[in-house]
Amino acid sequence: MVAFSPGGHVIAFTENGDIHLHYSVGFKRLVSFKKHNGKVQNLLWRHDNSLLSSDDDGTIYEWDIPLKKASWKLSLPKVNHLALASPSKDLSDDLYIASSDNKIRRIKNGTVTADYSLNNVKITTLLAMDDLLLAGSETGKIMGFLLTLRATTFEVRFHVGSIRHKLEDEIRVLKSEFEKKRLNNINVIKKEEEKNEKYFEKKLADEEVCLQQAKEERERSLQEFERSLAQLKIETEDVVKEFNTKYCRHQDKFQELEDILNHERAVLEMTKNEREDYIRQATDARLRSGFDAVCDLRNEMEKKNYMPELDRINAEFNYEKERNRSIEEEFRKKHDTFRQLDDIAKELKIRLDQKLGDIFRIETVLDTKTDFCNKLQLEALELTVEGDHKIKECQSELENKENELAEVSQNLQKIKDSHKELSTILKIKKREEIVLNERLKSTEKSVTENARKVMAAEIYLERYRLEFVSTTSECPSASALRWAMLRLYEKRVAKTRIKEETLFFDMDPVIRFHNQRDHYQSLINTIRNRTAQIKNTFRENFVKLAKENSDWTAFAEAIRADIRSKKERIRHLEEGLGLKKEEFSRNPTETQRRLLQTYENLRHLEEEEHRQIEQRMTLIEEQQKEVQRLHGLLTVEEKGKIVRKMRL
């Protein structure tokens, strides 16, 4: 990260967690700060030449450059700060930061005074203006906030991709680039450049005519500029004298401190010599060495007391020197702006003289119109009647136009509402179509699966029947039939080997016959029950599947009817805007532009009608005033005639 100070005399750059400050002229080292534990990600200079920095650990520092220390520190763990912003003028000490937790915070003197949540919107850049805070997002939107962070004033989507920013404090422009559809934008820019070149060529031909007149005006302005330049030289000499006086004062103060330090050193040397003489006379070598160590420690402590003050004064002097240089640059810029304003004032003065001349000519023309008063007296009565008639016509026409404008505004609002509704309905219908297709696919799959199961069950039943018939058809006797049915029961129902003795162990022929008959009857009933159960199960599945198919068929018919109505409305909207429905989602800017163009055309028509109506009303009022004045003149003349007749 690299950042220049507001005056441009100091440059700050980072190296992992360290911040280094150097003079931009000569690249002499000023100071280094080594307090960040993580990697420094953001640097920002304030209007008062203080430096702000943030690292990837969520720590923010404000550095006081003359004192070479941190003014305050704020730590927000597990939060990554994406952008910093501060107002350019001396309005407040607020700092605005955008963090990775989708919040914008306002900080003052190391404490968070307000925050605003953005609902999963990632901010990539910030720009603090006089009364607004602009933020660029990752989705291509530019949002505006009040400086109090209470609400969003506006939110406009300008780009398709994320905004990669670059801030310029003098121009206050937020530049952004696209990440997507760059080729289309380049083609549009080339076309605009060709149009601009044609326009500039035409304008250049027109400006060549005015060039000769501009040369004469430049000669006059050059003389005035030379006079103002001489005055500015005098002012700069005064500034240099004032700077030299301040520099001499600093030098005198520095010399006084050096004299005090030399005096203290001389006093210390004298005391040291006296102590050494005394020690040589009265003490032994061990006490003498201890006294030397004490004197050295005292001298070092006194040096530590005086040397930091001298270093601080020297650093302040260098800082003020660089700041005065930046002030001179700003003074030069302000002088250029003053010269431009002076030129503009002269042009305005010339235009004012021209307007005064036009007003004088108009007044002379109005004075010459007194000859038409007699004709106006004769036409006054006709004008009153015609004026009343025109007033009624204008009022009726005004009412009709107001009704038409109200209808047009209502239709425009309906079109806007229908456009929004159609866009949302299209999205919903697309989702519903996707869900419906998936459900229809799953229904078709279940139908095929159930049909396959039914066919398999019928095949199994037919196989069981054929197997039963094949096993029992060739039995020569009742015992063989019994053994065949027993083996079939073992194979399909019991699944285990059954001995005949377990079923028919009685030796009485009658009892054994009855047991065999009951056993065969139970086998037949078991097979019938199993077959009926399978048929009932498949019948229920078929009924359920038929109901589901009927419900989905009705639902699909309703959706198709709704889609047909929406397509009809979309077709009408396409005819009104001159765009296809695919362009609504692919080119929302063009759709919005055409809607706004329609609205602007209607608004211009409304303004033009209001203007014409106002002109007619003013003309009617002037005619009424003139008629009243003429009536007054007529009454005065009639009164004069009556008085003259009475005198006669």
XYZ file of C-alpha atoms in Angstrom:
648
model
C 0.000 0.000 0.000
C 1.267 3.530 -0.910
C -0.405 6.855 -0.005
C 0.624 10.526 -0.352
C -0.215 13.192 2.233
C -2.756 15.944 1.302
C 0.106 18.379 0.601
C 2.110 15.760 -1.279
C 5.296 16.325 0.763
C 5.188 12.992 2.657
C 4.742 9.474 1.256
C 3.628 6.479 3.363
C 4.095 2.831 2.341
C 3.728 -0.524 4.073
C 5.931 -3.587 4.428
C 3.916 -6.466 5.963
C 3.019 -5.051 9.411
C 5.349 -1.980 9.315
C 4.513 1.555 8.106
C 7.347 3.766 6.783
C 7.072 7.543 6.160
C 9.542 9.407 3.910
C 9.750 12.895 2.433
C 8.665 12.844 -1.201
C 11.565 15.182 -2.134
C 14.876 13.405 -1.516
C 13.129 10.357 -0.008
C 14.551 11.116 3.428
C 13.187 8.892 6.203
C 10.780 10.643 8.596
C 9.452 7.938 10.936
C 8.442 4.248 11.070
C 5.605 2.612 13.012
C 5.769 -1.068 14.022
C 2.664 -1.822 16.080
C 0.526 -3.895 13.692
C 0.565 -7.647 14.329
C -1.007 -8.553 10.969
C -0.495 -7.383 7.402
C -1.499 -3.750 6.730
C -4.274 -3.610 4.112
C -5.491 0.037 4.087
C -3.854 3.482 4.397
C -5.736 6.812 4.490
C -4.521 10.400 5.018
C -6.888 12.848 6.704
C -7.293 16.564 6.056
C -5.273 17.372 9.238
C -2.238 15.325 8.010
C -2.937 12.411 10.374
C -2.580 8.857 9.039
C -5.063 5.961 9.417
C -4.144 2.283 8.943
C -5.857 -1.113 9.299
C -4.587 -4.708 9.176
C -6.113 -8.135 8.516
C -6.541 -8.767 12.286
C -9.248 -6.061 12.527
C -7.040 -3.423 14.259
C -7.202 0.291 13.285
C -4.640 2.951 14.312
C -4.583 6.748 13.955
C -1.015 8.111 13.878
C 0.093 11.594 14.983
C 3.029 12.347 12.661
C 4.685 15.278 14.583
C 4.541 13.381 17.922
C 5.469 10.060 16.217
C 2.950 7.998 18.150
C -0.570 6.550 17.878
C -3.484 8.850 18.814
C -5.950 5.996 19.304
C -6.440 2.292 18.603
C -9.577 0.250 17.824
C -9.626 -3.559 17.629
C -12.494 -5.587 16.094
C -11.423 -9.268 16.208
C -12.271 -11.610 13.328
C -13.355 -8.669 11.130
C -11.545 -7.715 7.934
C -11.815 -4.023 6.966
C -12.366 -3.597 3.212
C -12.435 0.213 2.766
C -11.839 3.450 4.735
C -13.220 6.961 4.111
C -13.005 10.367 5.819
C -14.521 13.763 4.821
C -12.100 15.964 2.891
C -12.988 19.202 4.714
C -12.615 20.015 8.389
C -16.213 19.068 9.188
C -15.736 16.396 11.855
C -13.292 13.772 13.096
C -15.512 10.902 11.915
C -14.103 7.859 10.142
C -16.219 5.457 8.042
C -15.150 1.829 7.533
C -16.718 -1.037 5.536
C -16.036 -4.476 7.038
C -16.370 -8.092 5.963
C -19.379 -8.634 8.296
C -21.522 -6.526 5.856
C -21.587 -3.452 8.119
C -20.569 0.192 7.752
C -19.324 1.746 10.992
C -18.774 5.376 12.001
C -15.801 5.849 14.369
C -14.781 8.913 16.349
C -11.660 9.048 18.563
C -11.365 5.251 18.686
C -15.006 4.466 19.572
C -17.832 3.183 17.324
C -20.644 5.773 17.381
C -22.976 4.192 14.792
C -23.252 1.212 12.430
C -25.496 0.156 9.546
C -26.139 -3.421 8.328
C -26.295 -4.056 4.556
C -28.023 -7.503 4.382
C -25.327 -9.621 2.663
C -24.005 -6.798 0.441
C -20.196 -6.718 0.245
C -18.723 -3.199 -0.028
C -15.541 -2.717 -2.096
C -15.041 1.083 -1.882
C -16.147 4.140 0.125
C -16.165 7.876 -0.643
C -17.122 10.470 2.012
C -18.464 13.767 0.616
C -19.762 16.898 2.364
C -23.256 15.517 3.014
C -23.266 11.961 1.617
C -21.374 8.689 1.916
C -21.070 6.784 -1.381
C -20.383 3.037 -1.382
C -19.563 0.710 -4.301
C -20.600 -2.936 -3.927
C -19.373 -6.241 -5.319
C -22.562 -6.601 -7.402
C -22.006 -3.331 -9.320
C -24.324 -1.110 -7.272
C -23.511 2.387 -5.968
C -25.381 3.263 -2.765
C -25.734 6.597 -0.999
C -26.035 7.025 2.760
C -26.466 9.991 5.043
C -23.422 10.716 7.194
C -25.470 9.679 10.257
C -25.856 6.128 8.788
C -29.589 6.045 9.552
C -30.935 5.100 6.135
C -30.056 4.541 2.479
C -30.853 7.597 0.318
C -30.484 5.836 -3.028
C -29.273 2.572 -4.556
C -28.543 2.358 -8.296
C -27.086 -0.538 -10.304
C -24.506 0.891 -12.719
C -22.331 -2.128 -13.526
C -22.664 -5.848 -14.103
C -19.550 -6.958 -12.196
C -17.905 -5.780 -9.001
C -16.554 -2.214 -8.698
C -12.773 -1.941 -8.561
C -12.204 1.563 -7.323
C -9.782 4.454 -7.513
C -10.444 7.642 -5.554
C -9.188 11.132 -6.519
C -9.661 13.680 -3.722
C -9.357 16.799 -5.906
C -11.919 15.751 -8.533
C -14.058 13.642 -6.162
C -14.845 11.078 -8.814
C -15.404 7.388 -8.208
C -13.939 5.467 -11.146
C -14.989 1.887 -11.660
C -14.348 -0.853 -14.180
C -16.391 -3.777 -15.378
C -15.418 -7.383 -14.829
C -18.038 -8.705 -17.272
C -19.178 -7.697 -20.765
C -16.058 -5.645 -21.286
C -15.998 -6.129 -25.062
C -19.510 -4.659 -25.445
C -18.545 -1.611 -23.396
C -15.383 -1.100 -25.490
C -17.462 -1.101 -28.703
C -19.891 1.438 -27.218
C -16.973 3.632 -26.118
C -15.459 3.497 -29.620
C -18.752 4.603 -31.192
C -19.050 7.467 -28.718
C -15.463 8.497 -29.465
C -16.237 8.630 -33.193
C -19.302 10.793 -32.503
C -17.236 13.050 -30.243
C -14.545 13.428 -32.916
C -17.138 14.538 -35.480
C -18.645 16.947 -32.972
C -15.226 18.359 -32.049
C -14.306 18.875 -35.727
C -17.511 20.821 -36.279
C -16.964 22.805 -33.108
C -13.351 23.547 -34.106
C -14.506 25.081 -37.370
C -16.894 27.335 -35.437
C -14.246 28.323 -32.908
C -11.777 29.421 -35.587
C -14.142 32.268 -36.401
C -14.074 33.478 -32.779
C -10.304 33.047 -32.417
C -9.438 36.539 -33.677
C -11.726 38.168 -31.145
C -10.295 36.002 -28.382
C -6.738 37.156 -29.205
C -7.611 40.803 -28.537
C -9.276 39.888 -25.261
C -6.226 37.823 -24.293
C -3.919 40.808 -24.825
C -6.026 42.908 -22.485
C -6.209 40.081 -19.932
C -2.402 39.616 -20.196
C -1.813 43.205 -19.133
C -4.145 42.766 -16.176
C -2.454 39.475 -15.321
C 0.964 41.169 -15.264
C -0.364 43.729 -12.812
C -1.882 40.995 -10.609
C 1.361 38.985 -10.893
C 3.367 41.912 -9.557
C 0.966 42.171 -6.641
C 1.250 38.429 -5.987
C 5.048 38.676 -6.022
C 4.821 41.301 -3.299
C 2.534 39.002 -1.305
C 4.910 36.035 -1.737
C 7.822 38.183 -0.562
C 5.811 39.017 2.549
C 5.133 35.291 3.109
C 8.849 34.499 2.689
C 9.768 37.237 5.167
C 7.281 35.863 7.672
C 8.694 32.356 7.167
C 12.254 33.656 7.672
C 11.248 35.367 10.901
C 9.698 32.138 12.187
C 12.827 30.240 11.124
C 15.058 32.753 12.948
C 12.916 32.380 16.052
C 13.325 28.592 15.926
C 17.087 29.019 15.426
C 17.296 31.415 18.370
C 15.364 29.003 20.550
C 17.616 26.155 19.451
C 20.727 28.277 20.180
C 19.390 29.134 23.644
C 18.841 25.456 24.394
C 22.379 24.654 23.202
C 23.781 27.431 25.424
C 21.866 26.045 28.392
C 23.172 22.568 27.636
C 26.778 23.835 27.352
C 26.401 25.745 30.609
C 25.089 22.648 32.349
C 27.943 20.620 30.915
C 30.479 23.181 32.188
C 28.880 23.166 35.644
C 28.944 19.372 35.672
C 32.591 19.381 34.605
C 33.477 21.825 37.415
C 31.623 19.758 40.027
C 33.274 16.642 38.690
C 36.746 18.191 38.990
C 36.031 19.463 42.515
C 34.747 16.043 43.555
C 37.780 14.354 42.064
C 40.141 16.691 43.973
C 38.237 16.058 47.164
C 38.219 12.296 46.594
C 41.942 12.244 45.885
C 42.568 13.985 49.211
C 40.083 12.223 51.540
C 38.976 8.819 50.150
C 40.567 5.648 48.952
C 40.546 4.180 45.444
C 37.363 2.100 45.916
C 35.208 5.136 46.927
C 36.781 7.151 44.131
C 35.673 4.642 41.473
C 32.144 4.524 42.946
C 31.861 8.327 42.828
C 32.961 8.305 39.155
C 30.188 5.857 38.316
C 27.605 8.015 40.146
C 28.746 11.135 38.269
C 28.555 9.322 34.914
C 25.008 8.127 35.679
C 23.996 11.659 36.650
C 25.433 13.048 33.406
C 23.595 10.432 31.328
C 20.297 11.193 33.107
C 20.705 14.918 32.394
C 21.447 14.140 28.733
C 18.254 12.055 28.527
C 16.278 14.997 29.966
C 17.520 17.526 27.383
C 18.163 15.557 24.153
C 14.528 14.391 23.447
C 13.360 17.991 23.635
C 15.976 19.030 21.072
C 15.018 16.123 18.768
C 11.332 16.995 19.050
C 11.994 20.675 18.198
C 14.103 19.659 15.183
C 11.389 17.258 13.938
C 8.693 19.946 14.313
C 10.898 22.398 12.427
C 11.361 19.965 9.484
C 7.646 19.169 9.453
C 6.674 22.866 9.409
C 9.160 23.477 6.608
C 7.559 20.766 4.424
C 4.099 21.999 5.328
C 4.990 25.568 4.264
C 6.158 24.165 0.945
C 2.796 22.451 0.455
C 1.044 25.714 1.450
C 2.957 27.508 -1.314
C 1.736 24.909 -3.836
C -1.855 25.377 -2.674
C -1.395 29.165 -2.863
C -0.216 28.831 -6.460
C -3.258 26.709 -7.329
C -5.602 29.193 -5.658
C -3.940 32.000 -7.610
C -4.709 30.173 -10.860
C -8.329 29.706 -9.830
C -8.520 33.392 -8.858
C -7.260 34.372 -12.300
C -9.891 32.170 -13.960
C -12.618 33.680 -11.776
C -11.388 37.161 -12.736
C -11.716 36.276 -16.436
C -15.216 34.939 -15.841
C -16.154 38.141 -13.976
C -14.970 40.242 -16.927
C -17.036 38.182 -19.351
C -20.075 38.555 -17.111
C -19.496 42.316 -16.954
C -19.416 42.518 -20.763
C -22.627 40.496 -20.985
C -24.225 42.735 -18.374
C -23.352 45.839 -20.431
C -24.896 44.193 -23.488
C -28.078 43.370 -21.562
C -28.296 46.947 -20.245
C -27.973 48.245 -23.819
C -30.764 45.893 -24.919
C -32.958 47.125 -22.059
C -32.309 50.757 -23.043
C -33.255 50.044 -26.663
C -36.427 48.278 -25.522
C -37.360 51.271 -23.364
C -36.894 53.627 -26.327
C -39.099 51.386 -28.455
C -41.760 51.391 -25.737
C -41.647 55.184 -25.607
C -42.302 55.357 -29.336
C -45.444 53.265 -28.958
C -47.493 56.070 -27.408
C -48.783 56.981 -30.875
C -50.840 53.810 -30.979
C -52.923 54.709 -27.910
C -55.750 56.219 -29.974
C -56.063 53.056 -32.051
C -56.051 50.938 -28.918
C -58.915 52.990 -27.477
C -61.070 52.085 -30.462
C -60.130 48.390 -30.300
C -60.497 48.111 -26.504
C -64.144 47.045 -26.549
C -63.507 44.410 -29.209
C -60.528 43.088 -27.251
C -62.553 42.764 -24.055
C -65.190 40.640 -25.773
C -62.580 38.600 -27.609
C -60.528 38.269 -24.402
C -63.502 36.932 -22.448
C -64.221 34.462 -25.197
C -60.576 33.341 -25.351
C -60.438 33.023 -21.568
C -63.363 30.641 -21.645
C -61.799 28.677 -24.502
C -58.439 28.501 -22.699
C -60.086 27.402 -19.478
C -62.001 24.635 -21.246
C -58.873 23.617 -23.185
C -56.854 23.690 -19.952
C -59.356 21.400 -18.259
C -59.244 19.000 -21.221
C -55.447 18.971 -21.214
C -55.341 18.391 -17.474
C -57.713 15.448 -17.859
C -55.615 14.062 -20.712
C -52.416 14.486 -18.690
C -54.013 12.758 -15.707
C -55.045 9.859 -17.947
C -51.558 9.696 -19.493
C -49.899 9.733 -16.056
C -52.259 6.982 -14.875
C -51.507 4.908 -17.975
C -47.776 5.449 -17.472
C -48.037 4.386 -13.836
C -50.034 1.334 -14.901
C -47.359 0.485 -17.484
C -44.634 0.803 -14.843
C -46.583 -1.341 -12.383
C -47.355 -3.905 -15.062
C -43.682 -3.978 -16.089
C -42.588 -4.647 -12.511
C -45.379 -7.178 -12.039
C -44.559 -8.932 -15.306
C -40.861 -9.134 -14.492
C -41.619 -10.710 -11.110
C -44.301 -12.988 -12.597
C -41.905 -14.130 -15.331
C -39.359 -15.137 -12.712
C -42.039 -16.920 -10.655
C -43.449 -18.677 -13.737
C -40.016 -19.833 -14.798
C -39.488 -21.324 -11.376
C -42.989 -22.880 -11.438
C -42.351 -24.342 -14.896
C -39.095 -25.878 -13.666
C -40.846 -27.338 -10.582
C -43.792 -28.537 -12.687
C -41.513 -30.224 -15.212
C -39.658 -31.953 -12.404
C -42.940 -33.099 -10.841
C -44.281 -34.277 -14.200
C -41.074 -36.207 -14.782
C -41.337 -37.783 -11.325
C -45.059 -38.569 -11.971
C -44.276 -40.173 -15.330
C -41.495 -42.140 -13.696
C -43.854 -43.320 -10.911
C -46.547 -44.235 -13.511
C -44.084 -46.304 -15.505
C -42.782 -47.907 -12.303
C -46.323 -48.800 -11.123
C -47.234 -50.129 -14.570
C -44.101 -52.232 -14.524
C -45.005 -53.538 -11.047
C -48.595 -54.335 -12.170
C -47.320 -56.183 -15.212
C -44.832 -58.069 -13.049
C -47.615 -58.972 -10.557
C -49.875 -60.183 -13.369
C -46.992 -62.212 -14.754
C -46.365 -63.683 -11.291
C -50.096 -64.549 -10.884
C -50.210 -66.120 -14.305
C -47.042 -68.027 -13.504
C -48.538 -69.248 -10.179
C -51.761 -70.305 -11.932
C -49.886 -72.127 -14.692
C -47.636 -73.746 -12.123
C -50.633 -74.870 -10.047
C -52.390 -76.207 -13.159
C -49.231 -77.913 -14.416
C -48.533 -79.504 -11.034
C -52.100 -80.732 -10.469
C -53.240 -81.615 -14.003
C -51.161 -84.781 -14.389
C -51.872 -86.259 -10.940
C -53.246 -89.849 -11.392
C -54.706 -90.111 -7.917
C -55.842 -88.106 -4.934
C -52.622 -88.810 -3.037
C -50.520 -87.449 -5.911
C -52.775 -84.345 -6.065
C -52.354 -83.951 -2.326
C -48.566 -84.247 -2.543
C -48.412 -81.741 -5.456
C -50.486 -79.159 -3.552
C -48.348 -79.729 -0.456
C -45.118 -79.110 -2.380
C -46.628 -75.988 -3.988
C -47.622 -74.697 -0.533
C -44.086 -75.385 0.745
C -42.560 -73.532 -2.201
C -44.775 -70.384 -2.197
C -46.180 -69.995 1.356
C -44.435 -72.034 4.041
C -40.917 -71.807 2.491
C -39.894 -74.912 4.549
C -40.094 -78.650 4.162
C -43.326 -80.174 5.624
C -43.689 -83.827 6.424
C -46.949 -85.549 5.794
C -46.924 -87.155 9.236
C -47.092 -83.722 10.920
C -50.333 -82.991 9.080
C -51.969 -86.395 8.749
C -50.887 -88.562 11.651
C -54.306 -90.062 12.503
C -54.759 -93.643 11.260
C -58.578 -93.459 11.155
C -59.497 -93.148 7.456
C -62.525 -90.889 8.081
C -60.595 -88.509 10.329
C -57.653 -88.580 7.968
C -59.940 -87.821 5.014
C -61.492 -84.865 6.860
C -58.023 -83.568 7.848
C -56.788 -83.796 4.281
C -59.922 -82.028 3.003
C -59.539 -79.216 5.572
C -55.867 -78.867 4.731
C -56.561 -78.588 1.005
C -59.357 -76.101 1.678
C -56.996 -73.932 3.793
C -54.390 -74.050 1.018
C -56.949 -72.940 -1.555
C -58.252 -70.168 0.753
C -54.679 -68.927 1.431
C -53.935 -68.713 -2.290
C -57.269 -66.919 -2.957
C -56.714 -64.436 -0.116
C -53.198 -63.682 -1.308
C -54.456 -63.128 -4.854
C -57.312 -60.850 -3.662
C -54.886 -58.863 -1.477
C -52.541 -58.299 -4.412
C -55.468 -57.201 -6.647
C -56.776 -54.761 -3.987
C -53.307 -53.285 -3.523
C -52.851 -52.727 -7.244
C -56.407 -51.302 -7.535
C -55.694 -48.753 -4.755
C -52.418 -47.789 -6.418
C -54.201 -47.275 -9.733
C -56.909 -45.100 -8.103
C -54.330 -43.000 -6.262
C -52.260 -42.564 -9.407
C -55.355 -41.533 -11.398
C -56.254 -38.917 -8.769
C -52.733 -37.521 -8.789
C -52.740 -37.375 -12.581
C -56.106 -35.566 -12.607
C -54.920 -33.025 -9.983
C -51.701 -32.344 -11.850
C -53.616 -32.049 -15.124
C -55.925 -29.371 -13.668
C -52.960 -27.567 -12.116
C -51.075 -27.657 -15.416
C -54.129 -26.314 -17.302
C -54.454 -23.417 -14.832
C -50.769 -22.601 -15.191
C -51.035 -22.766 -18.998
C -54.012 -20.359 -18.979
C -52.148 -17.974 -16.673
C -49.055 -18.178 -18.877
C -51.164 -17.415 -21.994
C -52.637 -14.300 -20.321
C -49.182 -13.150 -19.204
C -47.806 -13.704 -22.707
C -50.608 -11.537 -24.100
C -49.744 -8.746 -21.655
C -46.040 -9.111 -22.506
C -46.898 -8.826 -26.216
C -48.760 -5.552 -25.586
C -45.797 -4.268 -23.561
C -43.425 -5.252 -26.390
C -45.521 -3.269 -28.873
C -45.524 -0.230 -26.546
C -41.768 -0.207 -25.835
C -40.493 -1.600 -29.135
C -38.504 -4.379 -27.424
C -38.789 -8.145 -27.307
C -39.501 -9.941 -24.049
C -36.018 -11.513 -24.038
C -34.537 -8.000 -23.889
C -36.423 -7.225 -20.623
C -34.136 -9.449 -18.558
C -31.021 -9.358 -20.742
C -31.037 -5.568 -21.187
C -32.791 -4.012 -18.169
C -30.995 -0.698 -18.682
C -32.471 -0.256 -22.177
C -35.940 -1.199 -20.890
C -35.625 1.292 -18.046
C -34.301 3.902 -20.464
C -37.264 3.513 -22.811
C -39.721 3.709 -19.950
C -37.985 6.860 -18.713
C -37.943 8.234 -22.271
C -41.706 7.704 -22.555
C -42.170 9.369 -19.200
C -39.908 12.286 -20.199
C -41.773 12.793 -23.494
C -45.090 12.941 -21.657
C -43.618 15.298 -19.067
C -42.194 17.593 -21.792
C -45.574 17.666 -23.531
C -47.226 18.548 -20.250
C -44.699 21.327 -19.557
C -45.083 22.699 -23.088
C -48.868 22.809 -22.739
C -48.602 24.480 -19.335
C -46.181 27.024 -20.808
C -48.484 27.831 -23.723
C -51.430 28.131 -21.362
C -49.461 30.482 -19.100
C -48.441 32.595 -22.106
C -52.060 32.857 -23.186
C -53.168 33.732 -19.666
C -50.483 36.434 -19.347
C -51.514 37.828 -22.745
C -55.143 37.878 -21.647
C -54.219 39.595 -18.369
C -52.197 42.225 -20.251
C -55.142 42.776 -22.595
C -57.482 43.146 -19.624
C -55.136 45.691 -18.005
C -54.872 47.621 -21.275
C -58.659 47.569 -21.652
C -59.086 48.853 -18.101
C -56.553 51.604 -18.768
C -58.350 52.593 -21.975
C -61.685 52.567 -20.148
C -60.138 54.885 -17.588
C -58.915 57.206 -20.331
C -62.356 57.182 -21.956
C -64.066 57.982 -18.682
C -61.601 60.838 -18.063
C -62.237 62.283 -21.555
C -66.026 61.950 -21.140
C -65.830 63.703 -17.780
C -63.796 66.502 -19.430
C -66.394 66.857 -22.186
C -69.221 67.057 -19.627
C -67.351 69.713 -17.647
C -66.695 71.745 -20.813
C -70.397 71.505 -21.787
C -71.455 72.667 -18.322
C -69.114 75.641 -18.565
C -70.593 76.569 -21.890
